[in-house]
Tab-separated table of C-alpha atoms and ligand atoms in Angstrom:
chain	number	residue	atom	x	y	z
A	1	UNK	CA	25.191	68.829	-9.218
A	2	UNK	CA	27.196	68.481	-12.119
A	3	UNK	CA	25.483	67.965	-15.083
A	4	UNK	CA	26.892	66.634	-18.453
A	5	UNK	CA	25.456	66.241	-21.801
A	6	UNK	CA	25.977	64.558	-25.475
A	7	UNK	CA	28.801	63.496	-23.937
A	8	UNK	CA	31.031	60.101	-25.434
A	9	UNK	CA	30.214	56.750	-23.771
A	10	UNK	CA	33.385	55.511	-24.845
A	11	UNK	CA	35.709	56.890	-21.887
A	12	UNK	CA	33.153	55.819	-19.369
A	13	UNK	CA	33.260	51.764	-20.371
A	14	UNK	CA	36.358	49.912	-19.479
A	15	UNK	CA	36.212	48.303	-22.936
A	16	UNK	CA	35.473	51.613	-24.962
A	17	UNK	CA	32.635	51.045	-26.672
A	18	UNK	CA	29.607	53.101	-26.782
A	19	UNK	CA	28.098	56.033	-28.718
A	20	UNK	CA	26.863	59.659	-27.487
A	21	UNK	CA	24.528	60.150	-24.307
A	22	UNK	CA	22.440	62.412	-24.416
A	23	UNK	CA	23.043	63.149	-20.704
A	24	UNK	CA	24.830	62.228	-17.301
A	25	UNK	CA	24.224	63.388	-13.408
A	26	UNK	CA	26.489	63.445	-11.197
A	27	UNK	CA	24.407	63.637	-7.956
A	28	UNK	CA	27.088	64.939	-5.291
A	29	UNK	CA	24.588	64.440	-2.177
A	30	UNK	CA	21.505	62.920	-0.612
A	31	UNK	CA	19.954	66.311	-1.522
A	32	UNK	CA	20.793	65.714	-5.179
A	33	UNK	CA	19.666	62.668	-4.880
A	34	UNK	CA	16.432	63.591	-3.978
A	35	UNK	CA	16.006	66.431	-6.406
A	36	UNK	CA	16.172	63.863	-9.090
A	37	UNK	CA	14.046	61.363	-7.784
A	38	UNK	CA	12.012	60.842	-10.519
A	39	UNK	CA	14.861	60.973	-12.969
A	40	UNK	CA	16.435	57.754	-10.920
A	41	UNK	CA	13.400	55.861	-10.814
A	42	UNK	CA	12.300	56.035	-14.366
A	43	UNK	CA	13.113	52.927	-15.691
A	44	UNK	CA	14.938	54.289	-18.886
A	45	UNK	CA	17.991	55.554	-16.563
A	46	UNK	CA	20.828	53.893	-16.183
A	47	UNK	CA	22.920	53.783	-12.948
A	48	UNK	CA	26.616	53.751	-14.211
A	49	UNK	CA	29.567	52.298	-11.943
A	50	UNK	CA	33.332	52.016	-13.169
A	51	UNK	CA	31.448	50.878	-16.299
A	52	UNK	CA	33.854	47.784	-15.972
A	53	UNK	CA	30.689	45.578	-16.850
A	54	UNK	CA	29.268	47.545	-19.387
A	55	UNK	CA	29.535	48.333	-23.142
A	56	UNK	CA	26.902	51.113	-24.625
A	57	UNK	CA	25.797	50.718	-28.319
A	58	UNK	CA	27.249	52.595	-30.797
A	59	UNK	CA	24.160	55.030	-31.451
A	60	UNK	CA	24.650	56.103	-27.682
A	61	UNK	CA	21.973	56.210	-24.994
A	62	UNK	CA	19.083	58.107	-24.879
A	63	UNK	CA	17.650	58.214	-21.576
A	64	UNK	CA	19.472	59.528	-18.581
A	65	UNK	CA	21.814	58.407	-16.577
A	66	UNK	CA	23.268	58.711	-13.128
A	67	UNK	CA	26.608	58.377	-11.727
A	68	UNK	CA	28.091	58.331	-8.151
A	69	UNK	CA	31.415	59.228	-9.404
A	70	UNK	CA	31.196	63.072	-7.436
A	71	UNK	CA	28.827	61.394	-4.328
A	72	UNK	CA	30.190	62.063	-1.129
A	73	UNK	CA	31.622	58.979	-0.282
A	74	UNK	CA	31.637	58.101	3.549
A	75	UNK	CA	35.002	56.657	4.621
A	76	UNK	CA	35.903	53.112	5.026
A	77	UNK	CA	34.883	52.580	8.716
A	78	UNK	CA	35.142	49.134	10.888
A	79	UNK	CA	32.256	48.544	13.866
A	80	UNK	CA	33.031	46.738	16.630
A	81	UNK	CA	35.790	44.117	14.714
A	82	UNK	CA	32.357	42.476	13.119
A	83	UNK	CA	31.188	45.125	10.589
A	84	UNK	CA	32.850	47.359	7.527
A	85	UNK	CA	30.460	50.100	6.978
A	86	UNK	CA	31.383	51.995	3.270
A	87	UNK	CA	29.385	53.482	0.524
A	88	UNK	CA	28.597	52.099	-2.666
A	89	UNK	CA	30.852	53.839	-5.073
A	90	UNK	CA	34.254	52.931	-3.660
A	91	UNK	CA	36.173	50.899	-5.468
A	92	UNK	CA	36.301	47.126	-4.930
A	93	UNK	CA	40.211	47.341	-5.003
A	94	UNK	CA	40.264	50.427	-2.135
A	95	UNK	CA	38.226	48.287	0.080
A	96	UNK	CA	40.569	44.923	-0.590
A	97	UNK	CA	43.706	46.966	0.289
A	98	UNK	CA	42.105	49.036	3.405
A	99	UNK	CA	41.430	45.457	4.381
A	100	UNK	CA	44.994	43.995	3.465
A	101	UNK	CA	46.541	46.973	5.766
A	102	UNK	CA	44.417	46.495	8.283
A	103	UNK	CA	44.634	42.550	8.099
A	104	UNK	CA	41.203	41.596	7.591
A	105	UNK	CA	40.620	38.506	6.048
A	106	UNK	CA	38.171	37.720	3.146
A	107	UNK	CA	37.905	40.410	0.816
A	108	UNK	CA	41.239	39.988	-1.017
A	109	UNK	CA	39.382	38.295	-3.928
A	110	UNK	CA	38.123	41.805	-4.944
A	111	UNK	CA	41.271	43.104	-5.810
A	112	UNK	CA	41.150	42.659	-9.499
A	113	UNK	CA	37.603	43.690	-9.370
A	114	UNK	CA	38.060	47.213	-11.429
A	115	UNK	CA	34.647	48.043	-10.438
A	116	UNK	CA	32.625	50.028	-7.664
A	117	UNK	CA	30.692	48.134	-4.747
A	118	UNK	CA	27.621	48.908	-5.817
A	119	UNK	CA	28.357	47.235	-9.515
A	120	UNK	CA	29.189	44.121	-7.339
A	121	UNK	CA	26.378	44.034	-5.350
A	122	UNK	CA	24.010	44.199	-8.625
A	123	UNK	CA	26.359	42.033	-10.422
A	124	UNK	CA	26.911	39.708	-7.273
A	125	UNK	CA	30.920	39.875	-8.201
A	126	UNK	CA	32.796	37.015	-7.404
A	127	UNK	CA	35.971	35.269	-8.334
A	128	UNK	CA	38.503	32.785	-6.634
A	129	UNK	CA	35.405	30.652	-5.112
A	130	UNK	CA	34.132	33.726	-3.263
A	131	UNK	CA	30.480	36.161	-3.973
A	132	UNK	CA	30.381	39.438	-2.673
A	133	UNK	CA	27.114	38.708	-0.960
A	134	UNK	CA	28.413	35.886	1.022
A	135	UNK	CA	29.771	39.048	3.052
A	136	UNK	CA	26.786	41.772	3.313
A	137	UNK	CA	25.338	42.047	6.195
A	138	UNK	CA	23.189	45.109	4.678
A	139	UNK	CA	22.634	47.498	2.150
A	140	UNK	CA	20.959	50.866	1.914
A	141	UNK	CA	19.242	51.823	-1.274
A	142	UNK	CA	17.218	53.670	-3.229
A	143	UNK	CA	14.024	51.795	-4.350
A	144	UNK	CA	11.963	51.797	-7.497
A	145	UNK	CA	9.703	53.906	-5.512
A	146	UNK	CA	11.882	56.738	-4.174
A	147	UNK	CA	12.317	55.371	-0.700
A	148	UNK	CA	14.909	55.415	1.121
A	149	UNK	CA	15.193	51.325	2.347
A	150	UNK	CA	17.572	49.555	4.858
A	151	UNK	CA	17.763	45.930	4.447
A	152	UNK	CA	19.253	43.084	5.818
A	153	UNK	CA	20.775	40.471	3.082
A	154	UNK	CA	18.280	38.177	3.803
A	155	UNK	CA	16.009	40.271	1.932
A	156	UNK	CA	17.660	40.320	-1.584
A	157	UNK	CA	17.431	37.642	-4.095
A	158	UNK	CA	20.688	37.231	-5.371
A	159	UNK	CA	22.026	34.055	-6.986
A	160	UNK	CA	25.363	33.653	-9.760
A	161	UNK	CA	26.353	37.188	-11.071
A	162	UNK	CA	23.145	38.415	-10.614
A	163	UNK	CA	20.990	39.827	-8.608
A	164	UNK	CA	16.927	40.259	-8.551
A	165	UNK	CA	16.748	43.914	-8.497
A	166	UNK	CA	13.043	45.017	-9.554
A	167	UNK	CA	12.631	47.115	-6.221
A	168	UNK	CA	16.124	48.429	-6.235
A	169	UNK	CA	17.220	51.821	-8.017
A	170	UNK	CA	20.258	52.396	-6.458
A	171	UNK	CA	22.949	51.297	-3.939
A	172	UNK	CA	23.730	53.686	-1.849
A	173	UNK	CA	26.012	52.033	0.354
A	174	UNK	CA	26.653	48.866	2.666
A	175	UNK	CA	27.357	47.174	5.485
A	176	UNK	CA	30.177	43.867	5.409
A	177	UNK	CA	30.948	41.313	7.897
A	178	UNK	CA	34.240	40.570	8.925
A	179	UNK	CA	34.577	36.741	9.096
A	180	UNK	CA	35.822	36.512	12.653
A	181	UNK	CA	36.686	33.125	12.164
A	182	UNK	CA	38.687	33.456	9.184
A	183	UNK	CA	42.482	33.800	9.701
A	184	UNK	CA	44.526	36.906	7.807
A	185	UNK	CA	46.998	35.100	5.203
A	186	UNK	CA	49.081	38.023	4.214
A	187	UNK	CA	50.408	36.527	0.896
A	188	UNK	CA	47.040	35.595	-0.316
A	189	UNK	CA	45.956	38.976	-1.904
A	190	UNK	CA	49.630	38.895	-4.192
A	191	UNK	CA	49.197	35.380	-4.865
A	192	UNK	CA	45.506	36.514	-6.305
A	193	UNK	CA	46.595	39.485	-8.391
A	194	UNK	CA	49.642	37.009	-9.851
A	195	UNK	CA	47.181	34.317	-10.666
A	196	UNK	CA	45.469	37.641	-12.354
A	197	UNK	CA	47.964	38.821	-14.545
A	198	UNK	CA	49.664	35.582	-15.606
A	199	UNK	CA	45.944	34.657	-17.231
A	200	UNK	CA	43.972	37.261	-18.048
A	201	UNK	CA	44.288	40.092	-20.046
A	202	UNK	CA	44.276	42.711	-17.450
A	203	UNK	CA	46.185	46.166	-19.293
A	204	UNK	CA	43.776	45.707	-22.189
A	205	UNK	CA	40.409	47.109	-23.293
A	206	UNK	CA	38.010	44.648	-21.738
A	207	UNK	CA	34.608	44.194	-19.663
A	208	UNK	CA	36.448	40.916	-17.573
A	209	UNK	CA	34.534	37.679	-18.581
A	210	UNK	CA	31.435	38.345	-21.511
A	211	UNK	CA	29.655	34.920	-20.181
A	212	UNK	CA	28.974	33.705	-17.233
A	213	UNK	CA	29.927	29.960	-16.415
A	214	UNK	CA	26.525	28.036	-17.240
A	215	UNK	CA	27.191	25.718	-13.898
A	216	UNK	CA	30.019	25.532	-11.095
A	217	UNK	CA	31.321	22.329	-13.094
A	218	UNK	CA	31.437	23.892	-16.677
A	219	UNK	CA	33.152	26.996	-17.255
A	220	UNK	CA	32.326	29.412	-20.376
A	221	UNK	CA	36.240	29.486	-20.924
A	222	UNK	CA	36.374	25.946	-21.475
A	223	UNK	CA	34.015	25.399	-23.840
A	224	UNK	CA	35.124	28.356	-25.684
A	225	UNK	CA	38.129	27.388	-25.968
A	226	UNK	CA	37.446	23.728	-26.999
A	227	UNK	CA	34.967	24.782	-29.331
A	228	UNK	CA	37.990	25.829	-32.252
A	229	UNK	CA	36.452	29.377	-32.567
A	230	UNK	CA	36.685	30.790	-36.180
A	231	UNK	CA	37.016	33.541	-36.932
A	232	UNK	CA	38.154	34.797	-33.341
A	233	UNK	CA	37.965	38.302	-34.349
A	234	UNK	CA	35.026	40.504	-35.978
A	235	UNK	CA	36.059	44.271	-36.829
A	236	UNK	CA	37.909	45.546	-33.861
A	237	UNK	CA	37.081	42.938	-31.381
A	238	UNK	CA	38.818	40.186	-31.244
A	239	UNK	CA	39.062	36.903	-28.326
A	240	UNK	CA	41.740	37.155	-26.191
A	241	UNK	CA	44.189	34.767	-26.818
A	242	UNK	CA	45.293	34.906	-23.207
A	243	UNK	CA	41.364	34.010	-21.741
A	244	UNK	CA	39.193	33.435	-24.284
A	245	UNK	CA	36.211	34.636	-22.271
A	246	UNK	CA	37.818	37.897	-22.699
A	247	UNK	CA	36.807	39.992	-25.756
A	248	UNK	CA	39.510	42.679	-25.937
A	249	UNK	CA	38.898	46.052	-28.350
A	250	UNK	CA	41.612	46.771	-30.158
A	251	UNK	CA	40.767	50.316	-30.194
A	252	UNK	CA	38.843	50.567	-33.072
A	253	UNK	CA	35.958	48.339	-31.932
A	254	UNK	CA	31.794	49.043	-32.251
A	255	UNK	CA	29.564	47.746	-30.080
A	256	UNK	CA	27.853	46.126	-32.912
A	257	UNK	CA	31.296	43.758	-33.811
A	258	UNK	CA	31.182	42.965	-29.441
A	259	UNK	CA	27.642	41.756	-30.440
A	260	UNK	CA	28.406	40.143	-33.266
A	261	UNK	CA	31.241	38.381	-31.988
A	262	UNK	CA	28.950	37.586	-28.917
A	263	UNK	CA	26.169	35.525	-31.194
A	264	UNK	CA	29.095	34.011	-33.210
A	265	UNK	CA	30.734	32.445	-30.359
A	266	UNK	CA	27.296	31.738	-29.256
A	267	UNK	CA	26.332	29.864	-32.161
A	268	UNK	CA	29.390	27.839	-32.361
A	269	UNK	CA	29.106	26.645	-28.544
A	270	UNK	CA	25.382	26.040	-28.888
A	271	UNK	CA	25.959	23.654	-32.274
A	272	UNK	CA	29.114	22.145	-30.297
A	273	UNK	CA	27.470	21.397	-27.131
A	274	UNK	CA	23.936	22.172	-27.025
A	275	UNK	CA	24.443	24.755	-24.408
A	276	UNK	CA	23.810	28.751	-25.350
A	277	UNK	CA	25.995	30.731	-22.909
A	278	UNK	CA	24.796	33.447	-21.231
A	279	UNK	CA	26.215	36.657	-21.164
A	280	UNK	CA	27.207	38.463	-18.067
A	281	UNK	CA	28.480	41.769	-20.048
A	282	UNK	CA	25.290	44.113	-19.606
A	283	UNK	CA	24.560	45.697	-23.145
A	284	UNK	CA	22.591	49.541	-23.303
B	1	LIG	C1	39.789	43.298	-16.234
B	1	LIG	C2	38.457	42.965	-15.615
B	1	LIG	C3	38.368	41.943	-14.674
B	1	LIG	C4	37.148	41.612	-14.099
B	1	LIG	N1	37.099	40.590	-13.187
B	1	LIG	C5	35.929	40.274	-12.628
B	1	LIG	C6	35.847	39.204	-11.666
B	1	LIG	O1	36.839	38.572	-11.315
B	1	LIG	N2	34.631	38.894	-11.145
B	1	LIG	C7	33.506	39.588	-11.489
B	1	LIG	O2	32.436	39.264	-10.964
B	1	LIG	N3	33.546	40.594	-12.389
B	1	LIG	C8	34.721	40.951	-12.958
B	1	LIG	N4	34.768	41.978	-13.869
B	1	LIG	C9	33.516	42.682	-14.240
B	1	LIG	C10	33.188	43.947	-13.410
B	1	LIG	O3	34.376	44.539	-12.905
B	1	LIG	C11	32.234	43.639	-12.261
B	1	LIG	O4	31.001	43.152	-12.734
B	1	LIG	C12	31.973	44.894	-11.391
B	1	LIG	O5	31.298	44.500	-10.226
B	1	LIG	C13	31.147	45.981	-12.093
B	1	LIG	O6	31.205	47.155	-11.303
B	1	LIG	P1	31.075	48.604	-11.957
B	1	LIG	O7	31.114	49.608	-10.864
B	1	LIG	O8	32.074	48.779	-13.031
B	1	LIG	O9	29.614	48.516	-12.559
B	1	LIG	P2	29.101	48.942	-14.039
B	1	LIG	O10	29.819	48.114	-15.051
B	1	LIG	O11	29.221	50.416	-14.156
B	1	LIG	O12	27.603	48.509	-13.929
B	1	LIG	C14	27.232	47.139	-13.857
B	1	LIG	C15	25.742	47.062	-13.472
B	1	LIG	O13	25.587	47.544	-12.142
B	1	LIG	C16	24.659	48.650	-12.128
B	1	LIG	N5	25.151	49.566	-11.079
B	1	LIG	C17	26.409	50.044	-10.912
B	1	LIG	N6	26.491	50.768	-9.781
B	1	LIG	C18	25.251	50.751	-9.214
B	1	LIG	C19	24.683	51.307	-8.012
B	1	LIG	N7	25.390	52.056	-7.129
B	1	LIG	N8	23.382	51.058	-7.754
B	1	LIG	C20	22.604	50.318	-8.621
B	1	LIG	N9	23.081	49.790	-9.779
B	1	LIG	C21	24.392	49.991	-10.053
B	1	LIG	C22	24.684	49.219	-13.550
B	1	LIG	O14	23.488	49.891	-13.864
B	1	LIG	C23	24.846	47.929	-14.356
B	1	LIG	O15	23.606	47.283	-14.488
B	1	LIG	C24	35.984	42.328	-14.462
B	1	LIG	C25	36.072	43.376	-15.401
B	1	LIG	C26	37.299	43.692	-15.969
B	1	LIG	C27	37.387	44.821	-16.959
């Protein structure tokens, strides 16, 4: 198992922020797995995916963590036209374009995802109207025990970005369905990734959205943006001009201006609206 230590944060975050940790596995196999069982269920390690939803502080983080980035990964593998069976650290983007070539319908909203499947399922990733656990069918994992668990979806809590994950160590890897009833529109995954890049700041240093929409009527973006932010930038983070729920870093960002940015545009909403948004950025 490779084995990393005092290693930057930085290059592991999609929006580069993030100190010095003290140390990263990279668990290769169920065997590895195993041989760090205690490691993955102590509650100070952190279970890293593309890091496209994370920023680490800037004094780094001291307990362990884990990544699946060297984990064997099991291929991409359809059962009987109903199922897609595919472990947790694939990409959501491989699994909307093995889908696209093999017309499948319903998964082209991942595309743009930047993250891993197993960030989705604890993040319950969604855009364009669609969750990604309106499609599991199952999900093997790791629990806060050590066990090995199978479980159907009706099992886990999930509900808007999140999911309820005190048993749950880590995703391992998951079962889809294939809506059979759905029809294969083979423009739809372009017309997503266009939508995509005309309004959001894809090619720069970012985490996606910081907030989470506080209902399906309101969105974070909109009261952001009607809330006449000022100052829209603190150090090296700065709101994107292009979506203002994006905070972009402009490469010489801290953690600490994300956060202060974060309670800024916080306090400005809340005296604006009476509403404090939540974030949906996860900060270690
Ligand atoms: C440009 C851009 C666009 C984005 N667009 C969207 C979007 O449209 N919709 C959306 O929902 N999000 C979006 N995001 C946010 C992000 O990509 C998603 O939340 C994604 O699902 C996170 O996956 P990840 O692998 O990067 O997880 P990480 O950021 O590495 O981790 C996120 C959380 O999941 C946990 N985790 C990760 N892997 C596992 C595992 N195998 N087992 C247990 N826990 C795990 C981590 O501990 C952490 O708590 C966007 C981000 C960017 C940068």
């Amino acid at each position: 198992m490779i084995i990393k230590k005092n290693i930057s944060l930085k290059t592991f975050t999609t929006i580069r922020l993030g100190g010095i940790g003290k140390k990263i596995l990279f668990p290769e196999n169920l065997e590895d797995i195993h041989s760090i069982t205690d490691i993955l269920i102590s509650p100070k390690t952190l279970i890293l995916g593309k890091g496209s939803n994370i920023a680490f502080n800037d004094k780094g983080y001291n307990g362990n963590i884990i990544s699946l980035k060297y984990f064997k990964k099991t291929d991409i593998s359809i059962e009987n036209k109903k199922y897609i069976n595919l472990s947790a650290n694939i990409s959501c983007a491989r699994l909307a374009k093995y889908c696209y070539k093999k017309k499948i319908p319903g998964f082209e909203f991942l595309h743009g995802i930047p993250g891993t499947l197993g960030g989705a399922l604890i993040m319950n990733a969604g855009a364009f109207k669609q969750e990604i656990w309106d499609s599991v069918h199952s999900a093997r994992f790791v629990d806060s025990h050590g066990a090995l668990k199978v479980w159907p979806r009706e099992r886990f809590k999930t509900s808007y970005r999140k999911i309820y994950r005190d048993k749950i160590a880590l995703f391992l890897d998951l079962t889809l369905m294939i809506n059979t009833k759905k029809k294969f529109n083979k423009d739809l995954l372009g017309k997503y990734s266009n939508l995509r890049t005309d309004t959001q700041p894809v090619k720069q240093w970012s985490s996606g959205c910081i907030f989470k929409n506080p209902s399906k009527d309101i969105s974070a973006s909109y009261l952001i943006d009607s809330s006449d932010i000022l100052p829209r930038r603190i150090g090296g983070i700065y709101i994107s001009n292009k979506h203002c729920n994006y905070f972009i870093n402009d490469g010489t960002g801290t953690c600490k201006d994300l956060v202060k940015l974060i309670e800024h545009v916080q306090n400005v909403v809340k005296g604006k609206y009476n509403i404090l948004l939540k974030k949906e950025i996860c900060i270690f």
